[in-house]
Amino acid sequence: MGLTKQYLAYKPVSSFNIIASARANISFVTISNATGRYVVVAAAEKVLVWDLRIGEKVAEFCRDKQEVTFLRTSPDQKHLAVGYADGLVELFSVETKQSVCSFASHRSAVSALNFDLLGLKLVSGGLDNDLVVSDVVEQSGRCRLTGHTAPITQCCFMQRFQDVVVSSSKDTQIKFWNIETQCCFKTIVDHRTEVWGIVLMRNDDFLVCGTADTQLSVYKITPITDATVPVVVASEQPESESTVSPFRCTAAGSIQRAGHGRTINLVADANGQVLGCHGTDRQIELFLFCSPEESMKKLTKRMKKLDTHKQSAGDPASRQLALTDEIKRLTTIPTPEKVKSFDLLLGSRNELRICCTFVKNFVQLFSLDLNVKKDAEPETLYALQKQGHPSEARTVAFSSDNLAIASGSAESLKLWSRASQTVLRTVDTGGYVVSTCFVPGDRHVLVGLKTGQLLVVDVVPGEVIECIEAHEKELWSIVLTPDKHGCVSGGGDTTVKFWSFELIAGSGGQDAAKVLSLLHKNTLKLEETVLSVRISQNGKYIAVALLDTTVKIFFMDSLKFYLSLYGHKLPVVTMDISYDSTLIITGSADRTIKIWGMDFGDCHRSLLAHDNTVTAVQFIPNTHMFFSCAKDGKLKQWDADSFQKIITLPGHLGEAHALAISPNGKYVVSCGSDRTLRLFHRTEEPLVLQDVQEEEREELENATLATGEESTVPGLPGLKLPSKKTIGSEKGAENILECLEVSKQYEEEGGKGPLPPLMFAYSATNTDDFLLTVLSRIRASDLEESLLLLPFNAVCELLERVPKLTTERKDQTELICKVVLFLFRVHQKPIVNNQVLLPVIQKIVQTLQAAVGELRDMVGTNFHAAQMLQRELEENDGCVLFRDATKQRIQRDRRRKRREASKRKLLQIVK
């Protein structure tokens, strides 16, 4: 066996440059009892917590390579629910930053999330038109609500009416759902355009919804009690006579927005007092729902102006509140850019804080004092803007000491520390950056703009010291000469220009420090647009990629034509030459990478490398291995000698624009359309190509479910589980079947002899422990889907083992009950028709009832015994046990009672 070539693995270090994604929303979060200081935002596949006061990232939540689409914090601020583009909802602990549980709820991206009042239930809406209600305590789905015919835009729980969910959709409808019956009992069909958002105000007294026009519709919600006498009117709507609904929902009017275009977001504070909304323009409109006393004062004042108070004084029914009496328009907050999302927080001193995210990758916090009666001016408290590019980074470059990274975007150049991934300098370029290059010494950076200008940037002060009109069109490529004494630029004006570095006297005269400048030496005129330029390390050749799909190679000294590389079907976008000047690689828009020999221009190999345009290729220094990235978002490492792909790195969510490799070959940085810069480093972990290929094959196979996408059961065609089939559920079903088979063989052998290897791996000493261990290791949200995949003979075998499990393992009563009840619900007809299972079922009912009763008695006894011990200890010691926790609980109860009392008093108003 011959020696194999050893490759070292590259692993991701971090992703940076992104402050807040434009796709997901923003939310305030409480950390260390500090409210209004921290916000949680999405950053591509990560969730970041920013401290707005110091402008730093304090926490990070990460799952895997899926984009975050929605965020929601629980009412107690202890948990964070995150919705992803693959339909999965992950629940994180804010304190430990770890995942608590995950719900495989939707078949497409999650578009809305909301907790109930106590944070025990979570409702999620998706682009698959469904709503899923999940139980946070049980860590599994509760029900799936289907009825909308378009993606869900918002969903929330009602506080005053238990187990009622309100949802809005792009199908122009607003639906009210009962979780217990899993049906829709009321639908509002008043709108003719998409409903983009709904919000319940002031303890469910009002429902406000925003549509594609400039008005916010307001509906008044009044409970139906036994004392209510129904009055039948001929013109009354049918739904107001419904006996199914616990409330009436009638149109109360509308709020006219000052902005233009459709409503994008509707947000209310936690108590439902302040409503905020924004459209497609640069402002946030705020409305305050007044108290009943204030509303009556406004009504009295209005009636005095109309001089009708004498006539209406004797008739209290005529003194009805109008929407203008109940809603007060607050100061509109102007924003520097179009708002993408925002969140409200009303403080105890009537300070309203509004935190916004913008399309241009920055976060801003505004403050508004509601105690000021008139003309309260909003104040900008903090802004996160310098930590990232406002637009996509298009080019990256490494410094010669491997410590700094330069990235250029549509308006600026940023210098980053490779070690800490923080911004060192920000330089306003005044144009679109398309190419960058560090000058030897790392004191200056050359920047090529889309206008053809060549900028010389001094790193230390972070200023542009010279602007050279190098080309008439785009300056697509800048490369240093091998002797480091100059550079070569290629542009869209069909020319390649040669420059030499010179130090000239500064503006302060002869005594001033000299500054770097470029001196134009020569020009190579070509017939097509130059897309890329590279120079061989021996200084002998210069390669130029042209728009006519060819690469022309010239002698460096005389600029005489040497070779033409043709074979690509589309233009060559990028290329690179190896350190020994023997190989040249070219990446094209035809998705291929070709490896050529520099001696004769022969094509060694053509690789179908990516699924889209190859945007960058670069050799690792002193090797024949190279990296490539493309518009499919992937980064791949290749061997130019063996023509093999070494590894595929986790790339960008979207297109990858450029990459750069550090001079020592240990680091790789890339930029993409997801606005992230991703850094990778080379580890000491060796790679075996066969293992890597096998892992990629497994990932590809796992992406397609072996049993199909749908969960179907014979006899139950309309089964709507609150979960979806995943790889975890399929593996769970396989483990259960394998466990039953191994247990059956072991018992047939008499249960003697050595344990089967699988039982030994699960640390089980008998078949009962083995089965319970397998069931308990299945994720709670996947358990039902795993049981659904079991064939009926395996279900019968599993049920036959339940009575013995129940009597011997009473510590697992809850899990056993969950499994048995689900199997009975799904396989009810075949189980009832199977006479063999009749004695088994009778025994299951008897043993489970006894086990549940015993567990209930034990919990009750322990609870009351603990209360008795607490009372005795407090009486003996003369102090309160768990004093701090008790004080916090008392304060929390007081705040809750005050909040509920204020909600009962308040009346909603609309303008």
CSV table of C-alpha atoms in Angstrom, one decimal, residues 693-849:
chain,number,residue,atom,x,y,z
A,693,GLN,CA,-16.9,11.7,0.7
A,694,GLU,CA,-18.8,9.2,2.8
A,695,GLU,CA,-20.0,11.9,5.1
A,696,GLU,CA,-21.2,14.1,2.2
A,697,ARG,CA,-23.0,11.1,0.8
A,698,GLU,CA,-24.8,10.5,4.1
A,699,GLU,CA,-25.8,14.2,4.3
A,700,LEU,CA,-27.2,14.0,0.8
A,701,GLU,CA,-29.1,10.8,1.7
A,702,ASN,CA,-30.4,12.3,5.0
A,703,ALA,CA,-31.7,15.4,3.1
A,704,THR,CA,-34.2,13.0,1.5
A,705,LEU,CA,-36.4,11.1,4.0
A,706,ALA,CA,-36.5,7.4,3.3
A,707,THR,CA,-40.2,7.1,4.2
A,708,GLY,CA,-41.4,10.1,2.3
A,709,GLU,CA,-42.4,13.6,3.4
A,710,GLU,CA,-46.0,12.8,4.5
A,711,SER,CA,-47.0,11.1,7.7
A,712,THR,CA,-49.8,8.7,6.7
A,713,VAL,CA,-51.6,6.0,8.7
A,714,PRO,CA,-53.9,3.4,7.1
A,715,GLY,CA,-57.5,4.4,8.0
A,716,LEU,CA,-56.5,8.0,9.0
A,717,PRO,CA,-56.0,9.9,5.8
A,718,GLY,CA,-56.6,13.3,7.5
A,719,LEU,CA,-54.1,13.0,10.3
A,720,LYS,CA,-52.7,16.4,11.1
A,721,LEU,CA,-49.9,16.1,13.7
A,722,PRO,CA,-48.3,19.2,15.1
A,723,SER,CA,-44.9,18.0,13.9
A,724,LYS,CA,-43.3,17.0,10.7
A,725,LYS,CA,-41.2,14.0,9.9
A,726,THR,CA,-37.5,14.5,10.3
A,727,ILE,CA,-34.3,12.4,10.2
A,728,GLY,CA,-34.5,12.1,14.0
A,729,SER,CA,-38.0,10.6,13.9
A,730,GLU,CA,-36.9,8.0,11.3
A,731,LYS,CA,-33.8,7.1,13.3
A,732,GLY,CA,-36.0,6.8,16.4
A,733,ALA,CA,-38.3,4.4,14.7
A,734,GLU,CA,-35.3,2.3,13.5
A,735,ASN,CA,-34.0,2.2,17.1
A,736,ILE,CA,-37.3,1.1,18.5
A,737,LEU,CA,-37.6,-1.7,15.9
A,738,GLU,CA,-34.1,-2.8,16.5
A,739,CYS,CA,-34.6,-2.8,20.3
A,740,LEU,CA,-37.7,-4.9,19.9
A,741,GLU,CA,-35.9,-7.4,17.7
A,742,VAL,CA,-32.8,-7.7,19.9
A,743,SER,CA,-35.0,-8.0,23.1
A,744,LYS,CA,-37.1,-10.8,21.4
A,745,GLN,CA,-34.0,-12.8,20.5
A,746,TYR,CA,-32.5,-12.3,23.9
A,747,GLU,CA,-35.7,-13.5,25.6
A,748,GLU,CA,-36.1,-16.5,23.3
A,749,GLU,CA,-32.6,-17.6,24.4
A,750,GLY,CA,-33.9,-17.6,28.0
A,751,GLY,CA,-32.4,-14.2,29.0
A,752,LYS,CA,-29.2,-15.9,30.0
A,753,GLY,CA,-25.7,-15.6,28.7
A,754,PRO,CA,-23.8,-12.4,27.7
A,755,LEU,CA,-25.8,-9.3,27.0
A,756,PRO,CA,-26.2,-8.3,23.3
A,757,PRO,CA,-23.8,-5.6,22.3
A,758,LEU,CA,-26.6,-3.1,21.6
A,759,MET,CA,-28.0,-3.5,25.1
A,760,PHE,CA,-24.5,-3.2,26.6
A,761,ALA,CA,-24.0,0.0,24.6
A,762,TYR,CA,-27.2,1.5,26.1
A,763,SER,CA,-26.0,0.4,29.6
A,764,ALA,CA,-29.1,-1.8,30.1
A,765,THR,CA,-29.2,-4.9,32.1
A,766,ASN,CA,-32.6,-6.2,31.0
A,767,THR,CA,-35.0,-5.8,28.1
A,768,ASP,CA,-37.3,-3.5,30.0
A,769,ASP,CA,-34.6,-1.0,30.8
A,770,PHE,CA,-33.4,-1.3,27.2
A,771,LEU,CA,-36.8,-0.3,25.7
A,772,LEU,CA,-37.3,2.6,28.1
A,773,THR,CA,-33.8,3.9,27.5
A,774,VAL,CA,-34.4,3.8,23.7
A,775,LEU,CA,-37.7,5.6,24.1
A,776,SER,CA,-36.4,8.3,26.4
A,777,ARG,CA,-33.5,9.1,24.1
A,778,ILE,CA,-35.8,10.1,21.3
A,779,ARG,CA,-36.4,13.8,21.2
A,780,ALA,CA,-39.8,14.7,22.7
A,781,SER,CA,-40.9,16.5,19.5
A,782,ASP,CA,-39.9,13.4,17.4
A,783,LEU,CA,-41.5,10.8,19.6
A,784,GLU,CA,-45.0,10.8,18.0
A,785,GLU,CA,-43.6,10.8,14.5
A,786,SER,CA,-41.3,7.8,15.4
A,787,LEU,CA,-44.3,5.9,16.9
A,788,LEU,CA,-46.3,6.7,13.7
A,789,LEU,CA,-43.7,4.9,11.6
A,790,LEU,CA,-43.9,1.6,13.5
A,791,PRO,CA,-45.7,-1.2,11.7
A,792,PHE,CA,-48.8,-2.6,13.5
A,793,ASN,CA,-47.1,-5.9,14.6
A,794,ALA,CA,-44.4,-3.8,16.3
A,795,VAL,CA,-47.1,-1.7,18.0
A,796,CYS,CA,-48.7,-4.9,19.3
A,797,GLU,CA,-45.4,-6.1,20.6
A,798,LEU,CA,-44.7,-2.8,22.3
A,799,LEU,CA,-48.1,-2.8,24.0
A,800,GLU,CA,-47.6,-6.3,25.3
A,801,ARG,CA,-44.5,-5.0,27.2
A,802,VAL,CA,-46.3,-2.1,28.8
A,803,PRO,CA,-47.9,-3.8,31.8
A,804,LYS,CA,-44.6,-5.2,33.0
A,805,LEU,CA,-42.9,-1.8,32.4
A,806,THR,CA,-45.6,0.1,34.3
A,807,THR,CA,-45.3,-2.1,37.4
A,808,GLU,CA,-41.5,-2.3,37.5
A,809,ARG,CA,-40.5,1.2,36.3
A,810,LYS,CA,-42.8,3.6,38.0
A,811,ASP,CA,-40.3,6.4,37.6
A,812,GLN,CA,-41.1,6.4,33.8
A,813,THR,CA,-44.9,6.5,34.2
A,814,GLU,CA,-45.2,9.8,32.3
A,815,LEU,CA,-43.3,8.5,29.3
A,816,ILE,CA,-45.2,5.2,29.2
A,817,CYS,CA,-48.6,7.1,29.4
A,818,LYS,CA,-47.6,9.3,26.5
A,819,VAL,CA,-46.6,6.3,24.3
A,820,VAL,CA,-49.7,4.3,25.1
A,821,LEU,CA,-52.2,7.1,24.6
A,822,PHE,CA,-50.7,8.1,21.3
A,823,LEU,CA,-50.7,4.5,20.0
A,824,PHE,CA,-54.3,4.0,21.2
A,825,ARG,CA,-55.4,7.2,19.5
A,826,VAL,CA,-53.7,6.4,16.2
A,827,HIS,CA,-54.4,2.6,16.0
A,828,GLN,CA,-57.7,2.6,17.7
A,829,LYS,CA,-59.7,0.5,15.1
A,830,PRO,CA,-57.1,-2.3,14.6
A,831,ILE,CA,-56.4,-2.5,18.3
A,832,VAL,CA,-60.1,-2.8,19.2
A,833,ASN,CA,-60.7,-5.4,16.4
A,834,ASN,CA,-57.7,-7.5,17.6
A,835,GLN,CA,-59.1,-10.0,20.1
A,836,VAL,CA,-55.6,-11.2,21.2
A,837,LEU,CA,-54.9,-7.7,22.6
A,838,LEU,CA,-58.1,-7.6,24.7
A,839,PRO,CA,-56.5,-9.0,27.9
A,840,VAL,CA,-53.4,-6.9,27.3
A,841,ILE,CA,-55.5,-3.7,27.1
A,842,GLN,CA,-57.4,-4.6,30.3
A,843,LYS,CA,-54.1,-5.1,32.1
A,844,ILE,CA,-52.7,-1.8,30.7
A,845,VAL,CA,-55.7,0.1,31.9
A,846,GLN,CA,-55.5,-1.4,35.3
A,847,THR,CA,-51.8,-0.9,35.8
A,848,LEU,CA,-51.5,2.5,34.3
A,849,GLN,CA,-54.4,3.9,36.4
